JSON list of C-alpha atoms in Angstrom, two decimals:
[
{"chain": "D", "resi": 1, "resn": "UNK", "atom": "CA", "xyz": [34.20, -21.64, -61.22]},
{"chain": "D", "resi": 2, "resn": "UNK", "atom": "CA", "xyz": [31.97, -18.31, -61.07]},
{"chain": "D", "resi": 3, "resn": "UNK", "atom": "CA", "xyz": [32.42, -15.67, -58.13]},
{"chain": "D", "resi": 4, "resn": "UNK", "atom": "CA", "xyz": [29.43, -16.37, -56.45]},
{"chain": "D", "resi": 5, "resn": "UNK", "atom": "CA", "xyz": [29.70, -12.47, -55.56]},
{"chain": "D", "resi": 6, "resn": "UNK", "atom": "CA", "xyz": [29.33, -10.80, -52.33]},
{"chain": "D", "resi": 7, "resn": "UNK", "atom": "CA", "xyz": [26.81, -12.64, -49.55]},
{"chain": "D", "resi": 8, "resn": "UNK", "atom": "CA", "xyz": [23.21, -11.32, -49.88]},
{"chain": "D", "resi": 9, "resn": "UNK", "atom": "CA", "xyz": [21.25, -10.49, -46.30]},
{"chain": "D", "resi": 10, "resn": "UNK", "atom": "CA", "xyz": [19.26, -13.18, -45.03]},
{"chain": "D", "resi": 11, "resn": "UNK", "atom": "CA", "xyz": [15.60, -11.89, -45.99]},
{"chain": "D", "resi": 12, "resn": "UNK", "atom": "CA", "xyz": [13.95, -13.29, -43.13]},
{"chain": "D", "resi": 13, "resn": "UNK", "atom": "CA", "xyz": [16.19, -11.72, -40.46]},
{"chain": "D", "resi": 14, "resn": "UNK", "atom": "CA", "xyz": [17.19, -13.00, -36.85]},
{"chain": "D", "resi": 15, "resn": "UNK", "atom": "CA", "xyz": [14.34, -14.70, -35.12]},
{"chain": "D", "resi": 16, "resn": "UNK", "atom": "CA", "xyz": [12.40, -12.56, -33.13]},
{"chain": "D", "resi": 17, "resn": "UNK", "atom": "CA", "xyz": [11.76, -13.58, -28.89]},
{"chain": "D", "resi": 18, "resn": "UNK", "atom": "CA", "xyz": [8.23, -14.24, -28.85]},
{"chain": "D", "resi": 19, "resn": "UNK", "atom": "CA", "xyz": [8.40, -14.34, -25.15]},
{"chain": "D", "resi": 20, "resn": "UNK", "atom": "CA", "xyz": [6.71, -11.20, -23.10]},
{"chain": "D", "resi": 21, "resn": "UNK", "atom": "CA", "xyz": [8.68, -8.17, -22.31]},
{"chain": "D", "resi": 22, "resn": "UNK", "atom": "CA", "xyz": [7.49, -8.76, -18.40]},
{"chain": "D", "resi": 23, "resn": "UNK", "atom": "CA", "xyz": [9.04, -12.37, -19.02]},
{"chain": "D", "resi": 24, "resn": "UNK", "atom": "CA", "xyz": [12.49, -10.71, -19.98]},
{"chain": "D", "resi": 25, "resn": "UNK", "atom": "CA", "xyz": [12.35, -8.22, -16.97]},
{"chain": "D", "resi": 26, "resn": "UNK", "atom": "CA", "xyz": [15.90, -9.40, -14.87]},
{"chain": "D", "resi": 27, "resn": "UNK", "atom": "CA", "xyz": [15.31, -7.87, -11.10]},
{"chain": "D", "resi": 28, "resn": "UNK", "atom": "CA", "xyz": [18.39, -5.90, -9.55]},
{"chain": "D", "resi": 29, "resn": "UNK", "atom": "CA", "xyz": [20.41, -7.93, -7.01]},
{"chain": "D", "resi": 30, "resn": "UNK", "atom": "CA", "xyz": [18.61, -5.85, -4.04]},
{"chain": "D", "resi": 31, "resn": "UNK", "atom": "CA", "xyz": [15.06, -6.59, -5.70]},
{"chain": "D", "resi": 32, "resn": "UNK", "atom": "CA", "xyz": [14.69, -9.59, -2.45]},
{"chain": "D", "resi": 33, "resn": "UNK", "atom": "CA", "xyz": [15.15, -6.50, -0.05]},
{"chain": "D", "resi": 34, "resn": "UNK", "atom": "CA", "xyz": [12.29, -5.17, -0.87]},
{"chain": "D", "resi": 35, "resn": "UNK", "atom": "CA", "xyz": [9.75, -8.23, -0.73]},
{"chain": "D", "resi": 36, "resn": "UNK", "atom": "CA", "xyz": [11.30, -8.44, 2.81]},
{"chain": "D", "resi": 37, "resn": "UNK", "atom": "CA", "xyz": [10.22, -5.53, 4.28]},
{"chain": "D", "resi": 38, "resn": "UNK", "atom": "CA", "xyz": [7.29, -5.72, 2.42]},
{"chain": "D", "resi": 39, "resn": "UNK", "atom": "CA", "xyz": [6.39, -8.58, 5.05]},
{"chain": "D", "resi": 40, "resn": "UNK", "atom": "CA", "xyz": [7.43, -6.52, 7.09]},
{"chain": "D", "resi": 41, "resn": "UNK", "atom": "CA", "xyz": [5.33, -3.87, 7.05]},
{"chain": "D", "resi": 42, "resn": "UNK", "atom": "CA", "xyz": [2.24, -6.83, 6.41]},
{"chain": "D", "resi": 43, "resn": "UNK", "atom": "CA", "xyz": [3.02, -8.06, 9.43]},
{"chain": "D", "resi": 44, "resn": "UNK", "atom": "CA", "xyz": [2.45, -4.73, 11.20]},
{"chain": "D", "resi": 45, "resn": "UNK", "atom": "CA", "xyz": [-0.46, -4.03, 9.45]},
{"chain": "D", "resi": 46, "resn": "UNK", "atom": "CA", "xyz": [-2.03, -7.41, 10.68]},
{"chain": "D", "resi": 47, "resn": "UNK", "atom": "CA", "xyz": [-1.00, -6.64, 14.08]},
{"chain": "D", "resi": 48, "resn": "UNK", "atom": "CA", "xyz": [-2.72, -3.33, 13.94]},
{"chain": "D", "resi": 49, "resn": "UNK", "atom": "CA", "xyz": [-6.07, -5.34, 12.20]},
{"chain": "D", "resi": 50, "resn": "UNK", "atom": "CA", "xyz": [-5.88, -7.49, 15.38]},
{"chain": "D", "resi": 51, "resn": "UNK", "atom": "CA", "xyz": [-4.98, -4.96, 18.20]},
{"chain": "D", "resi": 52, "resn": "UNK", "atom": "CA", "xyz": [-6.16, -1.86, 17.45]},
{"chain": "D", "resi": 53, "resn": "UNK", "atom": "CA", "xyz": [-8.84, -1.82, 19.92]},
{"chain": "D", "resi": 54, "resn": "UNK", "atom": "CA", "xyz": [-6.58, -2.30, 23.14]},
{"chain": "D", "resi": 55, "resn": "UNK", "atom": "CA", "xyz": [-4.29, 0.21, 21.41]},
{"chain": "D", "resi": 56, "resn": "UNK", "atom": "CA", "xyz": [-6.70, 3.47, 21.32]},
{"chain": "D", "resi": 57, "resn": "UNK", "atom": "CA", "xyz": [-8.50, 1.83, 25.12]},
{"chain": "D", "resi": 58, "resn": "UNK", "atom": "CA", "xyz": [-9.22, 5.01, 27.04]},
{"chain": "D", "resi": 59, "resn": "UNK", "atom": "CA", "xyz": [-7.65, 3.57, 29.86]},
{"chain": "D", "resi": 60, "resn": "UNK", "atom": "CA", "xyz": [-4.18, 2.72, 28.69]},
{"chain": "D", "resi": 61, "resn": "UNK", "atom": "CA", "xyz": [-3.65, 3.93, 25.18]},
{"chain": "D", "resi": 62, "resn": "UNK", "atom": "CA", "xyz": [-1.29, 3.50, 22.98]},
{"chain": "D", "resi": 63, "resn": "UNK", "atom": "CA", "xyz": [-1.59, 5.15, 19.70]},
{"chain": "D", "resi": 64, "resn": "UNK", "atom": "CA", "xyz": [1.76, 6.12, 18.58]},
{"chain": "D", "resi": 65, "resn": "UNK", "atom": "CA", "xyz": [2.35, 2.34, 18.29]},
{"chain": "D", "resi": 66, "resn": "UNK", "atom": "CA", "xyz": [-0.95, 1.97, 16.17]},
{"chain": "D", "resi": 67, "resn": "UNK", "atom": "CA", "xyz": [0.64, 4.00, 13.66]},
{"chain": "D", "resi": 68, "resn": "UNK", "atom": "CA", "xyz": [3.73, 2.51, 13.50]},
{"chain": "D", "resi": 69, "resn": "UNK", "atom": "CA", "xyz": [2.25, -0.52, 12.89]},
{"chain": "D", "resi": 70, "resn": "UNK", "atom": "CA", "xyz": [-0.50, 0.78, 10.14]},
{"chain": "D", "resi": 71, "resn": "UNK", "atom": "CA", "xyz": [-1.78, 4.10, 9.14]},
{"chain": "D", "resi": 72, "resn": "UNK", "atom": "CA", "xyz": [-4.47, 3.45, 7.95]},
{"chain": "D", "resi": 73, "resn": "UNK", "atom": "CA", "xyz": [-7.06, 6.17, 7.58]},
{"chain": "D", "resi": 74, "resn": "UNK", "atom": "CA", "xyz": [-8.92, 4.22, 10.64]},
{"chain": "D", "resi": 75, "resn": "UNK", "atom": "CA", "xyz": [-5.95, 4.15, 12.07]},
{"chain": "D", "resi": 76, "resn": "UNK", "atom": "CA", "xyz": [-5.21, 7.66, 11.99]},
{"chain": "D", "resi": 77, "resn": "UNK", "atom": "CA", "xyz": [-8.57, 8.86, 13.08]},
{"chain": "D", "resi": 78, "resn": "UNK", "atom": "CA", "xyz": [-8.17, 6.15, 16.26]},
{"chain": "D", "resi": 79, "resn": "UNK", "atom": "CA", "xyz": [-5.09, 7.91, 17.05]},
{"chain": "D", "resi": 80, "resn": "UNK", "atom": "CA", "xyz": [-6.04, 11.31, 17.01]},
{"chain": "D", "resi": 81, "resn": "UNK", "atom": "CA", "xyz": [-9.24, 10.35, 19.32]},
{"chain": "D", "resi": 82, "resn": "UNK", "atom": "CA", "xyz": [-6.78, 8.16, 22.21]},
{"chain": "D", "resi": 83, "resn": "UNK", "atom": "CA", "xyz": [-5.17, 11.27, 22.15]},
{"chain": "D", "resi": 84, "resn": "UNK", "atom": "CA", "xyz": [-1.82, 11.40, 19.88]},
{"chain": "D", "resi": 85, "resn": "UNK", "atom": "CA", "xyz": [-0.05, 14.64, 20.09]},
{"chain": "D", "resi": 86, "resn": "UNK", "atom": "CA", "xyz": [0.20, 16.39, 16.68]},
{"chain": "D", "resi": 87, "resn": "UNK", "atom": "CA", "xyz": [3.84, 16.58, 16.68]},
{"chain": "D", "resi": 88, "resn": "UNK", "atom": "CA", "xyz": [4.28, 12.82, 17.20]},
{"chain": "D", "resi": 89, "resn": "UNK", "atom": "CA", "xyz": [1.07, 12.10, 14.82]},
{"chain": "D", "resi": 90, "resn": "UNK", "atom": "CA", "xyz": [2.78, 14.14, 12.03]},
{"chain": "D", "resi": 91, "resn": "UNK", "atom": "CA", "xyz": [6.10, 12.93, 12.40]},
{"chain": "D", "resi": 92, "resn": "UNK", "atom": "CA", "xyz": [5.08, 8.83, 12.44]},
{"chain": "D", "resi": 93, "resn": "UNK", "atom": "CA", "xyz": [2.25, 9.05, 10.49]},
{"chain": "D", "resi": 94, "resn": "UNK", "atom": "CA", "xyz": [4.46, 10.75, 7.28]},
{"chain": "D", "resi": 95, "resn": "UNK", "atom": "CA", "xyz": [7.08, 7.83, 7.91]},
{"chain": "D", "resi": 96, "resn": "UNK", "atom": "CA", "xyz": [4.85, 4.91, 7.85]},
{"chain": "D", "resi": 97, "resn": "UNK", "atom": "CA", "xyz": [2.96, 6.30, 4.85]},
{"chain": "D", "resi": 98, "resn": "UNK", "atom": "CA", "xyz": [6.03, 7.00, 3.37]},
{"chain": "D", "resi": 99, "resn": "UNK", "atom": "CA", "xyz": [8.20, 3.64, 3.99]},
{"chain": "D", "resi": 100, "resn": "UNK", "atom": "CA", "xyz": [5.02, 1.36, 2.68]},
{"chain": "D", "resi": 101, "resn": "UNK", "atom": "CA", "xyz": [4.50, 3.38, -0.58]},
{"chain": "D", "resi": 102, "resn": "UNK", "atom": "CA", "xyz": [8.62, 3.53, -1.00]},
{"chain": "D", "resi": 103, "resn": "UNK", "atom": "CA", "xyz": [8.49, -0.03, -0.40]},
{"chain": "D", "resi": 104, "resn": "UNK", "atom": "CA", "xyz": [5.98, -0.74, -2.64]},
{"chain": "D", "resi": 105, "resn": "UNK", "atom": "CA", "xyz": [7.53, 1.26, -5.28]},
{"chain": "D", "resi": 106, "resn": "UNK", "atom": "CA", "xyz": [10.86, -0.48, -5.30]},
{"chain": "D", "resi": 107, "resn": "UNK", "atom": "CA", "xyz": [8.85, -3.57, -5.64]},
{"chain": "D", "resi": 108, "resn": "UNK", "atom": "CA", "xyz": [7.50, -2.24, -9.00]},
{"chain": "D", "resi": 109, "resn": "UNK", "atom": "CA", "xyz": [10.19, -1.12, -10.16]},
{"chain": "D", "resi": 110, "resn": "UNK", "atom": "CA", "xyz": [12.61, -4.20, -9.03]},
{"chain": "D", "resi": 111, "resn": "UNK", "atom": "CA", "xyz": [9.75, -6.61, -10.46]},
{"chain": "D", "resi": 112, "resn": "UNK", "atom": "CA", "xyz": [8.02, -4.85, -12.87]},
{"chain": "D", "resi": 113, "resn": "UNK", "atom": "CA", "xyz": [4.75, -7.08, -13.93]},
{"chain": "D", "resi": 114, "resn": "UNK", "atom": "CA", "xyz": [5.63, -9.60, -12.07]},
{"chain": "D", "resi": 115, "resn": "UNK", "atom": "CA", "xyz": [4.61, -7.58, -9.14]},
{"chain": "D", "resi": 116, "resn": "UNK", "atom": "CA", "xyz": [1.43, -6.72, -10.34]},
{"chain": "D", "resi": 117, "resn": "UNK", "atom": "CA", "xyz": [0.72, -10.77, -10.78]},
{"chain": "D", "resi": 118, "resn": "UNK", "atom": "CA", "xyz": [1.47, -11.14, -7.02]},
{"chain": "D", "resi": 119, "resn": "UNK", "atom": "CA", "xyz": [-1.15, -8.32, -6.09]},
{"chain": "D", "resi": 120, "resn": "UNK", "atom": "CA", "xyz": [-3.88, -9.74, -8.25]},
{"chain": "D", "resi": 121, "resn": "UNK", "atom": "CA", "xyz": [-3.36, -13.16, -6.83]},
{"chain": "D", "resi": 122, "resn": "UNK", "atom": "CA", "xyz": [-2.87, -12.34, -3.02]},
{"chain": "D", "resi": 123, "resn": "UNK", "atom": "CA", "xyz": [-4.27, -8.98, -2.63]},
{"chain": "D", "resi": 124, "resn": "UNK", "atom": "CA", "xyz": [-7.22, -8.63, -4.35]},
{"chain": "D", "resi": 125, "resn": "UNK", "atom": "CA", "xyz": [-5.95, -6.98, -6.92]},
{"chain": "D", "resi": 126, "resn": "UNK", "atom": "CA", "xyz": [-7.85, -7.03, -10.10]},
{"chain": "D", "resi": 127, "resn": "UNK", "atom": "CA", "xyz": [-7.42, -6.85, -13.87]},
{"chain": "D", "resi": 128, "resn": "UNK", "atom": "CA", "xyz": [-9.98, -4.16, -14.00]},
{"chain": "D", "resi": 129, "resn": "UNK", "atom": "CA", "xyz": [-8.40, -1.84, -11.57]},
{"chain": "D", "resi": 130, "resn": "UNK", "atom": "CA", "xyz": [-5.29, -2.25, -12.89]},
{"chain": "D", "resi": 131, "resn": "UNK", "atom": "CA", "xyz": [-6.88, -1.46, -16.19]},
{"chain": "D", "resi": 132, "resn": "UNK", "atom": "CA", "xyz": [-8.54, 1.41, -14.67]},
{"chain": "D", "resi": 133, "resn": "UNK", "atom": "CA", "xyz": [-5.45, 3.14, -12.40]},
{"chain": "D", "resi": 134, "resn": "UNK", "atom": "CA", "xyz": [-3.59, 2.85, -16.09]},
{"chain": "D", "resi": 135, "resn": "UNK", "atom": "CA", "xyz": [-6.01, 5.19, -18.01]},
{"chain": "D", "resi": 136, "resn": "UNK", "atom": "CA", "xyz": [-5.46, 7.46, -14.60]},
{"chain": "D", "resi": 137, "resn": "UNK", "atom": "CA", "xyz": [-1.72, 7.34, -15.27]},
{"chain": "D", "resi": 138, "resn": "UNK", "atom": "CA", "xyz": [-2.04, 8.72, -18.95]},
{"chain": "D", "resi": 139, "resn": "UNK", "atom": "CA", "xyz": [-4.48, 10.97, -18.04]},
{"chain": "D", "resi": 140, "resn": "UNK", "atom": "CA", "xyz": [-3.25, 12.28, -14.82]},
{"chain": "D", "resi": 141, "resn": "UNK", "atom": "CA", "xyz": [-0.52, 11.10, -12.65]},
{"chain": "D", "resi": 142, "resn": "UNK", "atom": "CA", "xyz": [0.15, 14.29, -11.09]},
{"chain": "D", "resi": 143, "resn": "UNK", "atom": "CA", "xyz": [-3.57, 14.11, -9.22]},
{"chain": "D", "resi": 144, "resn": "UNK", "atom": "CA", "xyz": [-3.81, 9.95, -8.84]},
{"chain": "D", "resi": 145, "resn": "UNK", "atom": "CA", "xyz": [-0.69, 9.73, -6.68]},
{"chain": "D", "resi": 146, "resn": "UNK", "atom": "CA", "xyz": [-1.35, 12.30, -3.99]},
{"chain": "D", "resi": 147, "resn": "UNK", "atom": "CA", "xyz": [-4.49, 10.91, -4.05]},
{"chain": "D", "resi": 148, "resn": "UNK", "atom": "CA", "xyz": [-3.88, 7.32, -3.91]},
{"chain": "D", "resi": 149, "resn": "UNK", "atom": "CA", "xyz": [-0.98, 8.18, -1.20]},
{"chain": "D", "resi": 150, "resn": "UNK", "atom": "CA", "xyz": [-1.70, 5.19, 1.05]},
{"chain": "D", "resi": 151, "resn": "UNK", "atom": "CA", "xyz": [-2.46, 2.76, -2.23]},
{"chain": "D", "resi": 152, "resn": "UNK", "atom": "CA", "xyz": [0.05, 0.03, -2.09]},
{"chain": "D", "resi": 153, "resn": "UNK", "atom": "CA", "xyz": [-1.33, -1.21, -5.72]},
{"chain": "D", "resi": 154, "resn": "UNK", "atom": "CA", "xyz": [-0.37, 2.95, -6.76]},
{"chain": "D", "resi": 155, "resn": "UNK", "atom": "CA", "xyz": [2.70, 2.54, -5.67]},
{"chain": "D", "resi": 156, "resn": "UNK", "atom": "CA", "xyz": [3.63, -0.54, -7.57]},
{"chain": "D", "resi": 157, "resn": "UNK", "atom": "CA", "xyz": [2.15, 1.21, -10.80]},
{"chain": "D", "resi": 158, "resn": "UNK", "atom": "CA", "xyz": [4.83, 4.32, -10.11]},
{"chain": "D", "resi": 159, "resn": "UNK", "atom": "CA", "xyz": [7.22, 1.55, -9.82]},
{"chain": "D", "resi": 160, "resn": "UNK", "atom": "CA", "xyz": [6.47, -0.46, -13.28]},
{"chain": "D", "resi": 161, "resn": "UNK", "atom": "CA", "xyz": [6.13, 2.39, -14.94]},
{"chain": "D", "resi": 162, "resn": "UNK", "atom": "CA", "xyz": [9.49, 4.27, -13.74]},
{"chain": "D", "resi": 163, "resn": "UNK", "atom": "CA", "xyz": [8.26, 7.48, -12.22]},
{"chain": "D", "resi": 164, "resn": "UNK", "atom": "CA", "xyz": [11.02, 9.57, -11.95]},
{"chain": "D", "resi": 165, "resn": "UNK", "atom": "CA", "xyz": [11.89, 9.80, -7.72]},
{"chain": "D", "resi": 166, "resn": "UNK", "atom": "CA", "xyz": [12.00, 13.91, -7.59]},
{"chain": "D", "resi": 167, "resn": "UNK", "atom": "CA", "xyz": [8.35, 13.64, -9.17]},
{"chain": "D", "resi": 168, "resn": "UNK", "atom": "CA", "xyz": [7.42, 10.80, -7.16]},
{"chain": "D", "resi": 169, "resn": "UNK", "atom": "CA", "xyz": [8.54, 12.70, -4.04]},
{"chain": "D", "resi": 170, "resn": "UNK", "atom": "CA", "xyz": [6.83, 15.68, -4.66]},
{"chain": "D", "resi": 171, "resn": "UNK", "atom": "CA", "xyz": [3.74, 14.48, -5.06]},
{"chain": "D", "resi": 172, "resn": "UNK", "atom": "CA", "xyz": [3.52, 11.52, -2.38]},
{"chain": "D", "resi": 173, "resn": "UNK", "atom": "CA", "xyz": [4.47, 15.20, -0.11]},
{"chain": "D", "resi": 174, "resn": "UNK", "atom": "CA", "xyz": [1.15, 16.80, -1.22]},
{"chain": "D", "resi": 175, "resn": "UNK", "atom": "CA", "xyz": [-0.95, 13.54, -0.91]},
{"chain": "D", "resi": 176, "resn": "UNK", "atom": "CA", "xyz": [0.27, 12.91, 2.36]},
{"chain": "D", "resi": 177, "resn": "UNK", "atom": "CA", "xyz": [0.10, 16.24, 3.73]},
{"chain": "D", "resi": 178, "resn": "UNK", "atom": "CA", "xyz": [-3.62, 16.55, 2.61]},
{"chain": "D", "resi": 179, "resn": "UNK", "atom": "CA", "xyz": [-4.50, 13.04, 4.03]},
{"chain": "D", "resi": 180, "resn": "UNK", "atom": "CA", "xyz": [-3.48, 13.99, 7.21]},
{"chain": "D", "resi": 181, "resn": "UNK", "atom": "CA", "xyz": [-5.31, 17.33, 7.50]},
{"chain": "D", "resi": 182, "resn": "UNK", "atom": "CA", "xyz": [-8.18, 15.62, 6.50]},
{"chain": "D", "resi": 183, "resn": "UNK", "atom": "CA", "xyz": [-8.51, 13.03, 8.92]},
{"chain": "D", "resi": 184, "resn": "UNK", "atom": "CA", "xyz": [-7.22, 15.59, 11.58]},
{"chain": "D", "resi": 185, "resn": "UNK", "atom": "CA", "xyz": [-10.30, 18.46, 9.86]},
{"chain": "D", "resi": 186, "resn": "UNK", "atom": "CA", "xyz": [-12.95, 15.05, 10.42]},
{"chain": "D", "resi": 187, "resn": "UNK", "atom": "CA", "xyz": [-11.19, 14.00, 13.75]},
{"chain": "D", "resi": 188, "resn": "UNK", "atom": "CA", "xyz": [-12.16, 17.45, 15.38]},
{"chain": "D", "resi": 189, "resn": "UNK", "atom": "CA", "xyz": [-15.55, 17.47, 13.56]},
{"chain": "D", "resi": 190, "resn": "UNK", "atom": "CA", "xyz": [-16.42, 14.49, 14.38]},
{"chain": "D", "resi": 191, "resn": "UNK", "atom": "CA", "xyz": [-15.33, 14.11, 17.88]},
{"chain": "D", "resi": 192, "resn": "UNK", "atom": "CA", "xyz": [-18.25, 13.10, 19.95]},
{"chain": "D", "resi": 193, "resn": "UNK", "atom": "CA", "xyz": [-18.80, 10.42, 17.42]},
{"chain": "D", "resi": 194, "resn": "UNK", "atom": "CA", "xyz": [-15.14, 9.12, 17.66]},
{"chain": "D", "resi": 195, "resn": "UNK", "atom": "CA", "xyz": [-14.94, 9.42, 21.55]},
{"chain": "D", "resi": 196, "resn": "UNK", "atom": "CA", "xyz": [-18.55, 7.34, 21.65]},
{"chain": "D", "resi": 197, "resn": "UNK", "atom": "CA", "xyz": [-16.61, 4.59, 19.10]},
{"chain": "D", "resi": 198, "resn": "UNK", "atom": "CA", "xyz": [-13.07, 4.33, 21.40]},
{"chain": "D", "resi": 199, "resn": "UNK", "atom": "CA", "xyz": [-15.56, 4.31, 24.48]},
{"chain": "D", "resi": 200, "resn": "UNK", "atom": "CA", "xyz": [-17.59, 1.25, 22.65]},
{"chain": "D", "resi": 201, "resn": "UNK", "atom": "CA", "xyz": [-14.19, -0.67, 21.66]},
{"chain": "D", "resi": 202, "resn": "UNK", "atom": "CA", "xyz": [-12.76, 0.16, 25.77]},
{"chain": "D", "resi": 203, "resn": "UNK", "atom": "CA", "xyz": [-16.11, -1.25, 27.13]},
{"chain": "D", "resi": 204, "resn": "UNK", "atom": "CA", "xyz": [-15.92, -4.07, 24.63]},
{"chain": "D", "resi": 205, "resn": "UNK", "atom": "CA", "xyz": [-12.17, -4.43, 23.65]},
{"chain": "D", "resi": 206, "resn": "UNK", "atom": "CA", "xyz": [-11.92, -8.28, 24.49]},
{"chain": "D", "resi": 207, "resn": "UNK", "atom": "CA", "xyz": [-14.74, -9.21, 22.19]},
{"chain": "D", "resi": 208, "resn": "UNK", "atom": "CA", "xyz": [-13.77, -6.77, 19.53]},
{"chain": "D", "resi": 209, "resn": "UNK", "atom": "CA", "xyz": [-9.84, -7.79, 20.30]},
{"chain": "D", "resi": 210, "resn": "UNK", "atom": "CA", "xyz": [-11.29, -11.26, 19.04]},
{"chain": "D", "resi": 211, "resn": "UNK", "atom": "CA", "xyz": [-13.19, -10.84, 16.23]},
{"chain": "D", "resi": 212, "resn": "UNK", "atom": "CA", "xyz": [-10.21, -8.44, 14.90]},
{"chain": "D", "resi": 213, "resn": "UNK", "atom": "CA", "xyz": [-7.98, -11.72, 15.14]},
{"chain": "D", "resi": 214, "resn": "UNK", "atom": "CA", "xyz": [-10.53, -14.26, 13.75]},
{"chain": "D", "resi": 215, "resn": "UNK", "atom": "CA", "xyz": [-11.50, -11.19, 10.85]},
{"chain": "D", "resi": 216, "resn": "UNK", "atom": "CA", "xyz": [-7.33, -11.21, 9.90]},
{"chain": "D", "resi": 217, "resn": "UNK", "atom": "CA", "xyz": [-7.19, -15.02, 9.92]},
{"chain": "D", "resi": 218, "resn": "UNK", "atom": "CA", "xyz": [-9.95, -15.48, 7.29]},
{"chain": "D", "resi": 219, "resn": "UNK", "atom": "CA", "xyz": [-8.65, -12.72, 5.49]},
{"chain": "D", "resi": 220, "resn": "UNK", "atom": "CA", "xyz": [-5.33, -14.23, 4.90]},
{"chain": "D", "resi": 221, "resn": "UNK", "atom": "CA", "xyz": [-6.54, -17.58, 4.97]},
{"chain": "D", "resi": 222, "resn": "UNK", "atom": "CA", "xyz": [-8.80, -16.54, 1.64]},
{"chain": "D", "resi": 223, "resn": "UNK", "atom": "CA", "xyz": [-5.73, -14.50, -0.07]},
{"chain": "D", "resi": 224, "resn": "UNK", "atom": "CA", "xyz": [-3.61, -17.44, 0.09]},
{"chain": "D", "resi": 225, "resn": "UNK", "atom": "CA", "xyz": [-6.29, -19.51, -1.48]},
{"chain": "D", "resi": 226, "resn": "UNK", "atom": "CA", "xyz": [-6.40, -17.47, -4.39]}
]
């Protein structure tokens, strides 16, 4: 019998996984961390949606907790009229940016596309801004992220697409810092205007206090229909 001779490379190869790359993504062990405070951080945010009128009342204000709970541009301007002190609006109003863009990073990065899915389908999140934020990314990163500071959906792009942290940091620094001498630069310009507002909201906190609830109800309600 012949030597058949030394065995020839199959020509076709190994089959190729025709599944998506976002499909193969495996999330770290502490991925489930960050989808927790995630709700976290919702829930605060809804709280501030539903309370914020009793929170900047002339009469018994509380904005220090309003920004714990959301700091939101609204939210910042509302503090800064019930009469935050600059130290303390600083000081919270850098962490609670900070933790919900941190937050929503790790979520990116833990998830990857996946996380993007949940944003379009709950949040209002669509194909065409995702599209859109992308071209921003290859074009310029280094002026989308300061800012987009406050974007949750940003902050899930750094995340998917592995922004290095020093970078990341850097930047989120600048965008906050220039958020918050905005809405303190429109605050003091627009005082009379923002003291008229908080006095409308303490005259009429009950009413407002209601439709804030019913408004975060149907809001919620509607995302978890999508």
């Amino acid at each position: 019998m012949s030597d058949p001779g030394p065995e020839l490379p199959d020509p076709v190869g190994p089959p190729v996984s025709t599944a998506p790359v976002a499909d193969r993504h495996q999330p770290p062990r502490w991925a489930p961390l960050t989808l927790l405070a995630f709700f976290v951080l919702l829930i605060g945010t809804n709280l501030a949606n539903a309370m914020w009128a009793t929170l900047v009342d002339n009469e018994t204000p509380n904005p220090d907790l309003l920004l714990v709970l959301s700091s939101r541009n609204r939210y910042l301007a509302g503090a800064l009229g019930a009469g935050i002190s600059i130290p303390a609006f600083v000081l919270i109003a850098c962490a609670r940016i900070s933790a919900a863009f941190i937050v929503c990073h790790l979520i990116g990065r833990a998830y990857s596309h996946q996380a993007t899915g949940w944003f379009k389908k709950y949040l209002g999140f669509t194909d065409e801004t995702e599209v859109a934020f992308d071209r921003g990314f290859e074009k310029a990163e280094w002026a989308l992220i300061p800012f987009f500071a406050g974007s949750n959906i940003v902050a899930v792009l750094t995340g998917v697409r592995q922004t290095p942290p020093i970078k990341l940091g850097v930047l989120l620094a600048i965008g906050i810092a220039g958020r918050l001498l905005l809405i303190w630069w429109l605050a003091r310009f627009f005082e009379d205007q923002l003291d008229a507002v908080l006095d409308f909201t303490t005259r009429y906190q009950w009413w407002v206090l209601g439709i804030s609830i019913l408004s975060v109800v149907l809001i919620n309600l509607r995302n978890l229909r999508r």
